[in-house]
CSV table of C-alpha atoms in Angstrom, one decimal:
chain,number,residue,atom,x,y,z
A,281,MET,CA,21.5,-11.9,39.2
A,282,THR,CA,22.9,-8.9,41.1
A,283,ASN,CA,20.8,-6.0,42.4
A,284,LEU,CA,22.2,-3.9,39.7
A,285,ASP,CA,21.2,-6.4,37.0
A,286,ARG,CA,17.7,-6.5,38.4
A,287,ALA,CA,17.4,-2.7,38.8
A,288,LEU,CA,18.6,-2.3,35.2
A,289,ARG,CA,15.9,-4.7,33.9
A,290,GLU,CA,13.2,-2.9,36.0
A,291,VAL,CA,14.2,0.5,34.8
A,292,PHE,CA,14.3,-0.4,31.2
A,293,GLU,CA,11.0,-2.2,31.4
A,294,GLU,CA,9.6,0.8,33.2
A,295,ASP,CA,10.9,3.1,30.5
A,296,ALA,CA,9.4,0.9,27.8
A,297,THR,CA,6.0,1.5,29.2
A,298,ASP,CA,6.3,5.2,28.7
A,299,ALA,CA,7.0,4.7,24.9
A,300,PRO,CA,4.7,6.5,22.7
A,301,LEU,CA,1.8,4.7,21.1
A,302,ALA,CA,3.0,2.7,18.0
A,303,ALA,CA,-0.1,3.3,15.9
A,304,PRO,CA,0.8,6.8,14.6
A,305,MET,CA,4.3,5.7,13.7
A,306,LEU,CA,3.0,2.6,12.0
A,307,ALA,CA,0.6,4.6,10.0
A,308,ARG,CA,3.4,6.9,8.8
A,309,VAL,CA,5.5,4.0,7.8
A,310,GLN,CA,2.6,2.5,5.8
A,311,ARG,CA,2.0,5.8,4.2
A,312,ALA,CA,5.6,6.2,3.2
A,313,ARG,CA,5.6,2.6,1.9
A,314,ARG,CA,2.5,3.3,-0.2
A,315,ALA,CA,4.0,6.5,-1.5
A,316,ALA,CA,7.3,5.0,-2.4
A,317,PRO,CA,6.0,3.0,-5.5
A,318,ARG,CA,4.0,5.9,-6.6
A,319,ARG,CA,7.1,8.1,-6.6
A,320,THR,CA,9.1,5.2,-8.1
A,321,ALA,CA,6.6,5.1,-10.8
A,322,LEU,CA,6.8,8.9,-11.2
A,323,VAL,CA,10.6,8.6,-11.7
A,324,ALA,CA,10.1,5.7,-14.1
A,325,ALA,CA,7.5,7.8,-15.8
A,326,SER,CA,9.9,10.7,-16.0
A,327,VAL,CA,12.3,8.5,-18.0
A,328,VAL,CA,9.5,7.9,-20.5
A,329,ALA,CA,8.4,11.4,-20.3
A,330,VAL,CA,11.8,12.8,-20.7
A,331,ALA,CA,12.1,10.6,-23.8
A,332,LEU,CA,8.8,11.6,-25.2
A,333,ALA,CA,8.4,15.2,-23.9
A,334,GLY,CA,11.8,16.4,-23.5
A,335,GLY,CA,12.9,18.8,-20.7
A,336,VAL,CA,15.2,18.2,-17.8
A,337,SER,CA,14.2,15.2,-15.6
A,338,ALA,CA,14.6,17.0,-12.3
A,339,THR,CA,11.5,19.0,-13.1
A,340,LEU,CA,9.5,15.8,-12.8
A,341,LEU,CA,10.9,14.9,-9.3
A,342,GLY,CA,9.5,16.2,-6.0
A,343,SER,CA,10.7,19.5,-4.8
A,344,SER,CA,13.1,18.2,-2.3
A,345,ASP,CA,14.7,15.9,-5.0
A,346,ARG,CA,14.9,18.9,-7.1
A,347,ASP,CA,16.7,20.9,-4.3
A,348,SER,CA,19.2,18.1,-4.0
A,349,ILE,CA,20.0,17.4,-7.4
A,350,ALA,CA,18.8,19.9,-9.9
A,351,GLU,CA,21.9,22.1,-9.5
A,352,THR,CA,24.2,19.4,-10.7
A,353,GLY,CA,22.2,17.9,-13.5
A,354,PRO,CA,20.6,14.5,-12.6
A,355,ALA,CA,20.2,11.5,-14.7
A,356,VAL,CA,17.2,9.4,-13.7
A,357,CYS,CA,17.9,5.7,-13.3
A,358,PRO,CA,15.6,2.9,-13.9
A,359,TRP,CA,14.6,2.0,-10.4
A,360,ASP,CA,14.0,4.1,-7.4
A,361,VAL,CA,17.1,6.2,-7.4
A,362,ALA,CA,18.6,9.1,-9.1
A,363,VAL,CA,22.3,9.5,-9.5
A,364,TRP,CA,24.1,12.8,-10.2
A,365,THR,CA,27.6,14.0,-10.7
A,366,ASP,CA,29.4,17.1,-9.6
A,367,PRO,CA,33.1,17.6,-10.3
A,368,GLY,CA,34.6,14.5,-8.6
A,369,LYS,CA,31.4,13.8,-6.5
A,370,ILE,CA,28.7,11.2,-6.9
A,371,GLY,CA,25.4,11.0,-5.1
A,372,VAL,CA,22.5,8.6,-5.2
A,373,VAL,CA,19.1,9.7,-3.9
A,374,SER,CA,16.3,7.4,-3.2
A,375,ALA,CA,13.3,8.8,-4.9
A,376,GLY,CA,11.0,7.0,-2.4
A,377,ASP,CA,11.9,9.2,0.6
A,378,CYS,CA,14.5,11.5,-0.8
A,379,GLU,CA,17.1,9.9,1.4
A,380,LEU,CA,20.7,10.2,0.4
A,381,ARG,CA,21.8,6.6,0.2
A,382,TRP,CA,25.3,7.0,-1.0
A,383,SER,CA,27.8,9.7,-1.9
A,384,GLY,CA,31.4,9.9,-2.5
A,385,GLU,CA,34.2,12.0,-3.9
A,386,GLY,CA,37.1,11.6,-6.1
A,387,TYR,CA,35.3,9.3,-8.6
A,388,TRP,CA,34.1,9.7,-12.1
A,389,LYS,CA,32.1,7.9,-14.7
A,390,PRO,CA,29.5,6.6,-12.1
A,391,GLU,CA,26.9,4.2,-13.4
A,392,LEU,CA,24.2,2.8,-11.3
A,393,ALA,CA,23.4,-0.9,-11.7
A,394,PRO,CA,20.1,-1.7,-13.3
A,395,ASP,CA,18.8,-3.0,-9.9
A,396,GLY,CA,19.9,0.2,-8.2
A,397,ALA,CA,21.9,-1.7,-5.6
A,398,SER,CA,25.4,-1.0,-6.7
A,399,ILE,CA,27.3,1.7,-8.4
A,400,ALA,CA,30.3,1.3,-10.8
A,401,TYR,CA,32.8,4.1,-11.1
A,402,VAL,CA,36.4,4.8,-12.0
A,403,GLU,CA,38.9,6.1,-9.5
A,404,ALA,CA,42.5,6.9,-9.4
A,405,ALA,CA,44.7,4.0,-8.4
A,406,ASN,CA,47.6,4.7,-6.2
A,407,ARG,CA,50.4,2.8,-8.0
A,408,SER,CA,51.2,5.5,-10.6
A,409,ALA,CA,50.0,9.0,-11.6
A,410,SER,CA,48.0,7.8,-14.5
A,411,ALA,CA,46.6,4.4,-13.1
A,412,THR,CA,42.9,4.0,-12.7
A,413,ARG,CA,40.7,1.3,-11.5
A,414,LEU,CA,37.1,0.3,-12.1
A,415,VAL,CA,35.2,-0.3,-8.8
A,416,ILE,CA,31.8,-1.7,-8.0
A,417,GLU,CA,30.5,-0.5,-4.7
A,418,HIS,CA,27.3,-1.7,-2.9
A,419,LEU,CA,25.2,1.2,-1.9
A,420,ASP,CA,23.8,-0.3,1.3
A,421,ASP,CA,27.0,-1.7,3.0
A,422,ARG,CA,29.6,0.2,0.9
A,423,GLU,CA,31.4,-3.0,0.2
A,424,ARG,CA,33.9,-2.3,-2.6
A,425,ARG,CA,35.1,-4.6,-5.3
A,426,VAL,CA,37.9,-3.6,-7.5
A,427,VAL,CA,37.1,-5.1,-10.8
A,428,VAL,CA,39.9,-3.9,-13.1
A,429,GLU,CA,43.1,-1.9,-12.5
A,430,THR,CA,45.2,-0.4,-15.3
A,431,ASP,CA,48.1,1.8,-15.7
A,432,GLY,CA,46.3,4.1,-18.1
A,433,ALA,CA,42.9,5.9,-18.5
A,434,MET,CA,39.6,4.2,-18.2
A,435,GLY,CA,36.0,5.4,-18.7
A,436,GLU,CA,32.6,5.2,-20.2
A,437,VAL,CA,31.4,2.4,-18.0
A,438,ALA,CA,28.1,0.8,-19.0
A,439,TRP,CA,26.2,-2.0,-17.2
A,440,SER,CA,24.6,-4.7,-19.2
A,441,PRO,CA,20.8,-4.6,-19.0
A,442,ASP,CA,20.8,-7.5,-16.7
A,443,GLY,CA,23.5,-6.2,-14.5
A,444,THR,CA,25.8,-9.1,-14.9
A,445,ARG,CA,28.4,-7.5,-17.1
A,446,LEU,CA,30.2,-4.2,-17.4
A,447,ALA,CA,31.4,-2.7,-20.6
A,448,TYR,CA,34.1,0.0,-20.5
A,449,TRP,CA,36.9,1.3,-22.4
A,450,ALA,CA,40.4,1.5,-21.2
A,451,ASP,CA,43.9,2.0,-22.5
A,452,SER,CA,44.9,-1.2,-23.9
A,453,PRO,CA,47.8,-3.1,-22.4
A,454,SER,CA,48.8,-4.5,-25.8
A,455,GLY,CA,48.0,-1.6,-28.2
A,456,PRO,CA,48.6,2.1,-28.7
A,457,SER,CA,44.9,3.1,-28.4
A,458,PRO,CA,42.1,2.4,-25.9
A,459,ALA,CA,40.1,-0.6,-26.4
A,460,ALA,CA,36.6,-1.8,-25.3
A,461,PHE,CA,36.2,-4.5,-22.8
A,462,VAL,CA,33.4,-6.4,-21.1
A,463,TYR,CA,33.9,-7.7,-17.6
A,464,ASP,CA,31.6,-10.6,-16.5
A,465,LEU,CA,30.9,-10.3,-12.8
A,466,ARG,CA,29.9,-14.0,-12.6
A,467,THR,CA,33.0,-15.5,-14.2
A,468,GLU,CA,35.3,-12.5,-13.4
A,469,LYS,CA,36.7,-12.8,-16.8
A,470,THR,CA,37.4,-9.9,-19.3
A,471,GLN,CA,36.5,-10.0,-22.9
A,472,THR,CA,38.1,-7.6,-25.4
A,473,VAL,CA,35.5,-6.4,-27.8
A,474,GLY,CA,37.0,-3.3,-29.4
A,475,ASP,CA,39.5,-3.0,-32.2
A,476,LEU,CA,42.9,-2.6,-30.5
A,477,GLU,CA,44.4,-0.9,-33.4
A,478,VAL,CA,42.0,1.9,-33.8
A,479,GLY,CA,40.5,2.4,-30.4
A,480,VAL,CA,36.9,2.7,-29.4
A,481,ALA,CA,34.6,5.0,-27.6
A,482,ASP,CA,31.2,4.9,-25.9
A,483,PRO,CA,30.1,1.3,-25.5
A,484,GLU,CA,26.3,1.0,-25.4
A,485,TRP,CA,24.5,-2.3,-24.8
A,486,SER,CA,21.7,-3.6,-26.9
A,487,PRO,CA,18.4,-4.0,-24.8
A,488,ASN,CA,18.9,-7.8,-24.6
A,489,GLY,CA,22.6,-7.6,-23.8
A,490,ASP,CA,23.7,-9.6,-26.9
A,491,ALA,CA,25.5,-6.7,-28.6
A,492,LEU,CA,27.5,-3.6,-28.0
A,493,LEU,CA,27.4,-0.5,-30.0
A,494,LEU,CA,31.0,0.9,-30.4
A,495,ARG,CA,32.6,3.6,-32.2
A,496,GLU,CA,35.9,2.3,-33.4
A,497,GLY,CA,38.5,4.8,-33.9
A,498,GLY,CA,37.5,7.1,-31.0
A,499,ALA,CA,34.6,9.6,-31.0
A,500,ALA,CA,34.8,10.3,-34.7
A,501,GLY,CA,35.3,6.7,-35.7
A,502,ASP,CA,33.1,4.2,-37.5
A,503,LEU,CA,30.0,3.1,-35.7
A,504,VAL,CA,29.8,-0.7,-35.4
A,505,SER,CA,27.5,-3.2,-33.6
A,506,VAL,CA,29.5,-6.0,-32.1
A,507,ASP,CA,27.9,-9.4,-31.4
A,508,LEU,CA,29.4,-10.5,-28.1
A,509,ALA,CA,28.7,-14.2,-28.7
A,510,ASP,CA,30.9,-14.5,-31.8
A,511,GLY,CA,32.6,-11.2,-32.1
A,512,SER,CA,31.2,-10.4,-35.5
A,513,ARG,CA,30.8,-6.8,-36.5
A,514,THR,CA,28.1,-5.0,-38.4
A,515,PRO,CA,29.2,-1.7,-39.8
A,516,LEU,CA,26.6,1.0,-39.4
A,517,PRO,CA,26.0,4.4,-41.1
A,518,ASP,CA,27.8,7.2,-39.3
A,519,LEU,CA,25.1,8.2,-36.8
A,520,PHE,CA,25.3,10.6,-33.9
A,521,ASN,CA,23.7,9.7,-30.7
A,522,ALA,CA,22.6,6.3,-31.9
A,523,ARG,CA,20.1,4.6,-29.7
A,524,TRP,CA,18.6,1.1,-29.8
A,525,SER,CA,14.9,0.5,-30.2
A,526,PRO,CA,13.4,-1.2,-27.3
A,527,ASP,CA,13.4,-4.6,-29.1
A,528,GLY,CA,17.0,-4.2,-30.1
A,529,THR,CA,16.4,-4.6,-33.8
A,530,GLN,CA,16.8,-1.0,-34.9
A,531,LEU,CA,18.8,2.1,-34.1
A,532,VAL,CA,17.9,5.7,-34.5
A,533,GLY,CA,20.3,8.7,-34.8
A,534,THR,CA,21.3,11.6,-36.8
A,535,GLU,CA,23.5,11.5,-39.8
A,536,ARG,CA,26.7,13.4,-39.8
A,537,ARG,CA,26.4,16.7,-41.5
A,538,THR,CA,28.1,16.9,-44.8
A,539,ARG,CA,28.4,20.7,-44.9
A,540,PRO,CA,28.6,23.3,-42.0
A,541,ARG,CA,25.1,24.5,-41.0
A,542,GLN,CA,23.4,21.8,-43.0
A,543,PRO,CA,21.1,19.8,-40.6
A,544,GLY,CA,21.8,16.1,-40.3
A,545,ALA,CA,19.0,13.8,-41.4
A,546,LEU,CA,17.2,11.5,-38.9
A,547,VAL,CA,17.8,7.9,-39.7
A,548,VAL,CA,16.5,4.6,-38.6
A,549,VAL,CA,18.8,1.7,-39.3
A,550,ASP,CA,18.4,-2.1,-39.2
A,551,ALA,CA,20.8,-3.2,-36.5
A,552,ARG,CA,21.4,-6.6,-37.9
A,553,THR,CA,22.2,-5.5,-41.4
A,554,GLY,CA,23.3,-1.9,-41.1
A,555,GLU,CA,20.9,-0.9,-43.8
A,556,VAL,CA,18.9,2.4,-43.6
A,557,ALA,CA,15.3,1.6,-42.9
A,558,ALA,CA,14.0,5.2,-42.8
A,559,ARG,CA,15.4,8.6,-43.3
A,560,THR,CA,14.1,12.2,-43.1
A,561,GLU,CA,15.6,15.6,-43.6
A,562,SER,CA,12.4,17.5,-42.9
A,563,LEU,CA,12.9,18.2,-39.2
A,564,GLY,CA,15.7,20.7,-39.5
A,565,SER,CA,18.4,20.6,-36.8
A,566,ILE,CA,17.9,17.8,-34.4
A,567,THR,CA,19.7,17.7,-31.1
A,568,ASP,CA,18.6,14.3,-29.9
A,569,ALA,CA,16.3,11.3,-30.6
A,570,TYR,CA,14.8,8.7,-28.2
A,571,TRP,CA,12.7,5.7,-28.7
A,572,GLY,CA,9.5,5.7,-26.7
A,573,PRO,CA,6.9,3.1,-26.3
A,574,GLY,CA,5.1,4.0,-29.6
A,575,GLY,CA,7.6,5.6,-31.7
A,576,ILE,CA,10.5,8.1,-31.7
A,577,ALA,CA,10.7,11.5,-29.9
A,578,VAL,CA,13.0,14.0,-31.4
A,579,ALA,CA,14.2,17.3,-29.9
A,580,ALA,CA,14.1,19.6,-32.9
A,581,GLU,CA,14.7,23.3,-33.3
A,582,ASP,CA,11.0,24.1,-33.3
A,583,GLY,CA,10.1,21.8,-30.3
A,584,LEU,CA,9.5,18.2,-29.7
A,585,VAL,CA,8.4,16.0,-32.5
A,586,LEU,CA,6.9,12.6,-32.1
A,587,LEU,CA,7.3,10.2,-35.1
A,588,SER,CA,6.3,6.8,-36.0
A,589,VAL,CA,9.1,4.1,-36.4
A,590,ASP,CA,9.1,4.8,-40.1
A,591,LEU,CA,9.7,8.5,-39.4
A,592,ARG,CA,6.3,9.9,-40.2
A,593,VAL,CA,5.5,12.9,-38.0
A,594,GLU,CA,2.6,12.1,-35.7
A,595,SER,CA,2.5,15.3,-33.6
A,596,ARG,CA,4.5,18.3,-32.5
A,597,VAL,CA,4.8,19.8,-29.1
A,598,ASP,CA,5.8,23.4,-28.8
A,599,LEU,CA,8.0,23.7,-25.6
A,600,GLY,CA,9.0,27.2,-26.2
A,601,GLY,CA,12.5,26.4,-27.3
A,602,ILE,CA,14.7,23.6,-28.2
A,603,PRO,CA,14.2,20.7,-25.8
A,604,SER,CA,17.0,18.7,-24.3
A,605,PHE,CA,16.6,15.2,-23.0
A,606,GLY,CA,17.7,14.8,-19.4
A,607,ALA,CA,18.0,11.0,-19.2
B,90,MET,CA,-1.2,-7.5,-2.8
B,91,SER,CA,1.8,-9.6,-3.4
B,92,ARG,CA,3.1,-12.2,-1.0
B,93,ALA,CA,6.2,-10.1,-0.3
B,94,SER,CA,4.1,-7.0,0.3
B,95,ALA,CA,1.9,-8.9,2.7
B,96,ASP,CA,4.9,-10.2,4.6
B,97,VAL,CA,6.3,-6.7,4.9
B,98,ASP,CA,3.0,-5.5,6.3
B,99,ALA,CA,2.9,-8.3,8.7
B,100,PHE,CA,6.4,-7.6,9.8
B,101,VAL,CA,5.8,-3.9,10.4
B,102,GLU,CA,2.6,-4.5,12.4
B,103,ALA,CA,4.3,-7.2,14.5
B,104,GLN,CA,7.7,-5.7,15.2
B,105,GLY,CA,6.9,-2.0,14.9
B,106,PRO,CA,5.7,-1.6,18.5
B,107,ALA,CA,8.7,-3.5,20.0
B,108,LEU,CA,11.1,-1.4,17.9
B,109,LEU,CA,9.5,1.8,19.1
B,110,ARG,CA,9.8,0.7,22.7
B,111,LEU,CA,13.5,-0.2,22.2
B,112,ALA,CA,14.0,3.1,20.5
B,113,TYR,CA,12.4,4.9,23.5
B,114,VAL,CA,14.3,3.0,26.0
B,115,LEU,CA,17.5,4.0,24.1
B,116,THR,CA,16.6,7.7,23.6
B,117,ARG,CA,14.1,8.5,26.4
B,118,ASP,CA,12.7,10.9,23.9
B,119,ARG,CA,9.4,10.3,22.2
B,120,SER,CA,10.0,12.0,18.9
B,121,SER,CA,13.6,10.7,18.6
B,122,ALA,CA,12.2,7.2,19.3
B,123,GLU,CA,9.5,7.5,16.6
B,124,ASP,CA,12.1,8.8,14.0
B,125,LEU,CA,14.4,5.8,14.8
B,126,ALA,CA,11.8,3.1,14.6
B,127,GLN,CA,10.4,4.6,11.5
B,128,THR,CA,13.8,4.7,9.9
B,129,ALA,CA,14.6,1.1,10.8
B,130,LEU,CA,11.2,-0.2,9.6
B,131,LEU,CA,11.4,1.7,6.3
B,132,GLN,CA,14.9,0.4,5.6
B,133,VAL,CA,13.7,-3.1,6.2
B,134,CYS,CA,10.8,-2.6,3.9
B,135,ARG,CA,12.9,-1.2,1.1
B,136,ARG,CA,15.4,-4.1,1.3
B,137,TRP,CA,13.0,-6.8,2.2
B,138,ARG,CA,14.1,-9.4,-0.3
B,139,ARG,CA,17.7,-9.0,0.6
B,140,VAL,CA,17.1,-8.9,4.3
B,141,THR,CA,15.0,-12.1,4.3
B,142,ALA,CA,17.5,-13.9,2.1
B,143,ALA,CA,20.5,-13.2,4.3
B,144,ASP,CA,19.3,-12.2,7.7
B,145,ASP,CA,16.7,-12.1,10.4
B,146,PRO,CA,14.5,-9.1,9.6
B,147,THR,CA,14.1,-8.2,13.3
B,148,ALA,CA,17.8,-8.4,14.0
B,149,TYR,CA,18.5,-6.3,10.8
B,150,ALA,CA,15.9,-3.6,11.9
B,151,ARG,CA,17.4,-3.6,15.4
B,152,ARG,CA,20.9,-3.2,13.9
B,153,ILE,CA,19.7,-0.2,11.8
B,154,LEU,CA,17.9,1.3,14.7
B,155,VAL,CA,20.8,1.0,17.1
B,156,ASN,CA,23.4,2.3,14.7
B,157,ALA,CA,21.1,5.2,13.7
B,158,HIS,CA,20.8,6.0,17.4
B,159,LEU,CA,24.5,5.9,17.9
B,160,ASP,CA,25.2,8.0,14.9
B,161,ALA,CA,22.7,10.6,16.2
B,162,GLN,CA,24.4,10.6,19.6
B,163,ARG,CA,27.8,11.1,17.9
B,164,ARG,CA,26.5,14.2,16.2
B,165,ARG,CA,25.0,15.6,19.4
B,166,SER,CA,28.1,14.8,21.6
B,167,SER,CA,29.8,18.0,20.6
B,168,THR,CA,27.0,20.2,21.9
B,169,GLU,CA,25.7,18.4,25.0
B,170,ARG,CA,27.4,18.0,28.4
B,171,PRO,CA,26.6,15.3,30.9
B,172,THR,CA,25.3,15.9,34.3
B,173,ASP,CA,27.9,16.4,37.0
B,174,PRO,CA,28.6,12.9,38.4
B,175,MET,CA,29.2,14.3,41.9
B,176,ALA,CA,25.6,15.2,42.1
B,177,LEU,CA,24.7,11.6,42.1
B,178,VAL,CA,26.8,10.9,45.2
B,179,VAL,CA,25.0,13.6,47.1
B,180,MET,CA,21.7,12.3,45.9
B,181,SER,CA,22.5,8.7,47.1
B,182,GLU,CA,23.3,9.8,50.6
B,183,GLY,CA,20.5,10.2,53.1
B,184,GLU,CA,17.8,8.1,54.8
B,185,ALA,CA,15.5,5.7,53.0
B,186,ASP,CA,12.0,6.9,52.6
B,187,PRO,CA,8.8,5.5,51.0
B,188,MET,CA,9.7,6.9,47.7
B,189,SER,CA,13.2,5.5,47.8
B,190,ILE,CA,12.6,2.8,45.2
B,191,VAL,CA,11.3,5.4,42.7
B,192,ASP,CA,14.2,7.6,43.8
B,193,ASP,CA,16.7,4.7,43.1
B,194,ARG,CA,15.2,4.2,39.7
B,195,ASP,CA,15.5,7.8,38.8
B,196,GLN,CA,19.0,7.8,40.1
B,197,LEU,CA,19.8,4.8,38.0
B,198,ARG,CA,18.5,6.6,35.1
B,199,VAL,CA,20.8,9.6,35.7
B,200,ALA,CA,23.7,7.2,36.1
B,201,LEU,CA,22.8,5.6,32.8
B,202,SER,CA,22.6,8.9,31.1
B,203,LEU,CA,26.2,9.5,32.1
B,204,LEU,CA,27.4,6.4,30.3
B,205,ARG,CA,28.8,6.7,26.8
B,206,PRO,CA,26.0,6.0,24.3
B,207,ARG,CA,27.6,2.8,23.2
B,208,SER,CA,27.9,1.5,26.8
B,209,ARG,CA,24.3,2.4,27.5
B,210,THR,CA,23.2,0.7,24.3
B,211,VAL,CA,25.0,-2.5,25.3
B,212,LEU,CA,23.2,-2.5,28.5
B,213,VAL,CA,19.9,-1.9,27.0
B,214,LEU,CA,20.4,-4.7,24.5
B,215,ARG,CA,21.5,-7.0,27.3
B,216,TYR,CA,19.0,-6.2,30.0
B,217,TYR,CA,16.0,-5.0,28.0
B,218,VAL,CA,16.1,-6.9,24.8
B,219,GLY,CA,17.8,-9.9,26.4
B,220,LEU,CA,20.4,-10.5,23.7
B,221,ASP,CA,23.5,-12.5,24.4
B,222,ASP,CA,26.9,-11.0,23.8
B,223,ALA,CA,27.2,-12.4,20.3
B,224,ALA,CA,23.9,-10.9,19.1
B,225,ILE,CA,24.8,-7.5,20.7
B,226,GLY,CA,28.2,-7.6,18.9
B,227,ASP,CA,26.3,-8.4,15.7
B,228,ALA,CA,24.0,-5.4,16.2
B,229,LEU,CA,26.9,-3.0,17.0
B,230,GLY,CA,29.4,-4.4,14.5
B,231,VAL,CA,31.9,-5.4,17.2
B,232,GLY,CA,33.2,-8.7,18.5
B,233,GLN,CA,31.9,-10.5,21.6
B,234,GLY,CA,35.1,-9.6,23.5
B,235,ALA,CA,34.5,-6.0,22.9
B,236,VAL,CA,30.9,-6.3,24.1
B,237,ARG,CA,32.0,-8.0,27.3
B,238,SER,CA,34.6,-5.3,27.9
B,239,ILE,CA,32.1,-2.4,27.3
B,240,ALA,CA,29.5,-4.0,29.5
B,241,SER,CA,31.9,-4.7,32.2
B,242,ARG,CA,33.2,-1.1,32.2
B,243,ALA,CA,29.7,0.3,32.1
B,244,LEU,CA,28.5,-1.9,35.0
B,245,ALA,CA,31.6,-0.9,37.0
B,246,GLN,CA,30.8,2.8,36.4
B,247,LEU,CA,27.2,2.3,37.4
B,248,ARG,CA,28.1,0.6,40.6
B,249,GLU,CA,30.4,3.5,41.5
B,250,GLN,CA,27.7,6.1,40.8
B,251,PHE,CA,24.5,4.2,41.7
B,252,ARG,CA,23.9,3.3,45.4
B,253,PRO,CA,20.6,1.9,46.1
B,254,SER,CA,18.9,2.9,49.3
B,255,SER,CA,18.8,0.3,52.1
B,256,ARG,CA,15.2,-0.3,51.7
B,257,ALA,CA,15.4,-1.0,48.0
B,258,GLU,CA,18.4,-3.3,48.6
B,259,LYS,CA,16.4,-5.2,51.1
B,260,GLU,CA,13.4,-5.5,48.8
B,261,ALA,CA,15.7,-6.6,46.0
B,262,THR,CA,17.3,-9.3,48.1
């Protein structure tokens, strides 16, 4: 060992003895750790609250969260993060300590994985002007994995509830219209689930991941539930903003209006048969409906209305205007 | 309390003080050291399952701490200027006195402060933490060869700028 080696050891050891006491820092760490689950719970609660009480979810986050994300319109995600989009920009904020975990530009259709560890998005591919690719990126180490690349457009990415598959629509290589696909991250295989002749839009997973809700024929097409195991389709009534019940057996949505200015009825449909289980026209114009733990919350023209699953009105909440759901 | 939560608590209590000391040796600034150690510990806590499945939590925390430190140094580098190296040469000349050992250490600290942050960090990891080149490379995200090269250049620079007093040299030998 040289003199310099020895001197370096001594200097560093001496410096270390001047370090501040650890106890205050450790106390702060433990406080932050204890606070994180509470705030995570707050965000989780906000999902429920948004569903049941309406309003923009950012109002339920802490002030610093709000400063970061309220301007761009957040969507609260299931775990401890919020994701928001700006034109061409994505950010993920940890609700535990408001730390910006990840951000990027030039992407669209960002969807956070159910475990909050990865984000899937679509970006332009270099090989042609219209080419796009679907990418999964890990938030911590920013490891990227290009899942699919296509010469056409791609969009409406949706993670399966267990985070093992991704549903998306893309211009079909073999047909004139977009089709829906499911990519399995474990097998790295792609399954075509949409009708290649008429196109699809807006895949939405059933809660158990067994089925996808698709609108075949684009945004104004027919609503169908596709069983991913056997490919069978269940035609459904023409509902706007159809959403699965927590157990995946029913859907709630509003019927298409038959005449201008006429409000669409609120409908609950049996997802297995497509038959209408309940229907009501008594709520006037409805902007949206969500399932909550005990029933259905509806954003109606005179405020928030809470209904049982058979669409009996349980209570009304006057929010001073038409509520909008933020999640 | 879950098993994982108890494990995290134990890790924080056991490794927190050492990480804080490392942060202080790297920064020589108390509040920066506390911030760095806190950042590293919270990151480990948040990713505990992933960290314990794939990595040594202590090495992981050290890696976060070191890289957060280097990031902070990079941000500061555009606004701060190092001490004039020539001042060290002047300081090293002169007779040895009873305070020479202390002076030498202070002088070495000044010489260390003139190193690039990455070079200084390599020396801290080698001489304070006692890591080998592979572990240092792992912490910094570089190969062993790069670590050896950085350390070699840093030591050469220190030898040029740091000249221990004769008494200190005698005591050291």
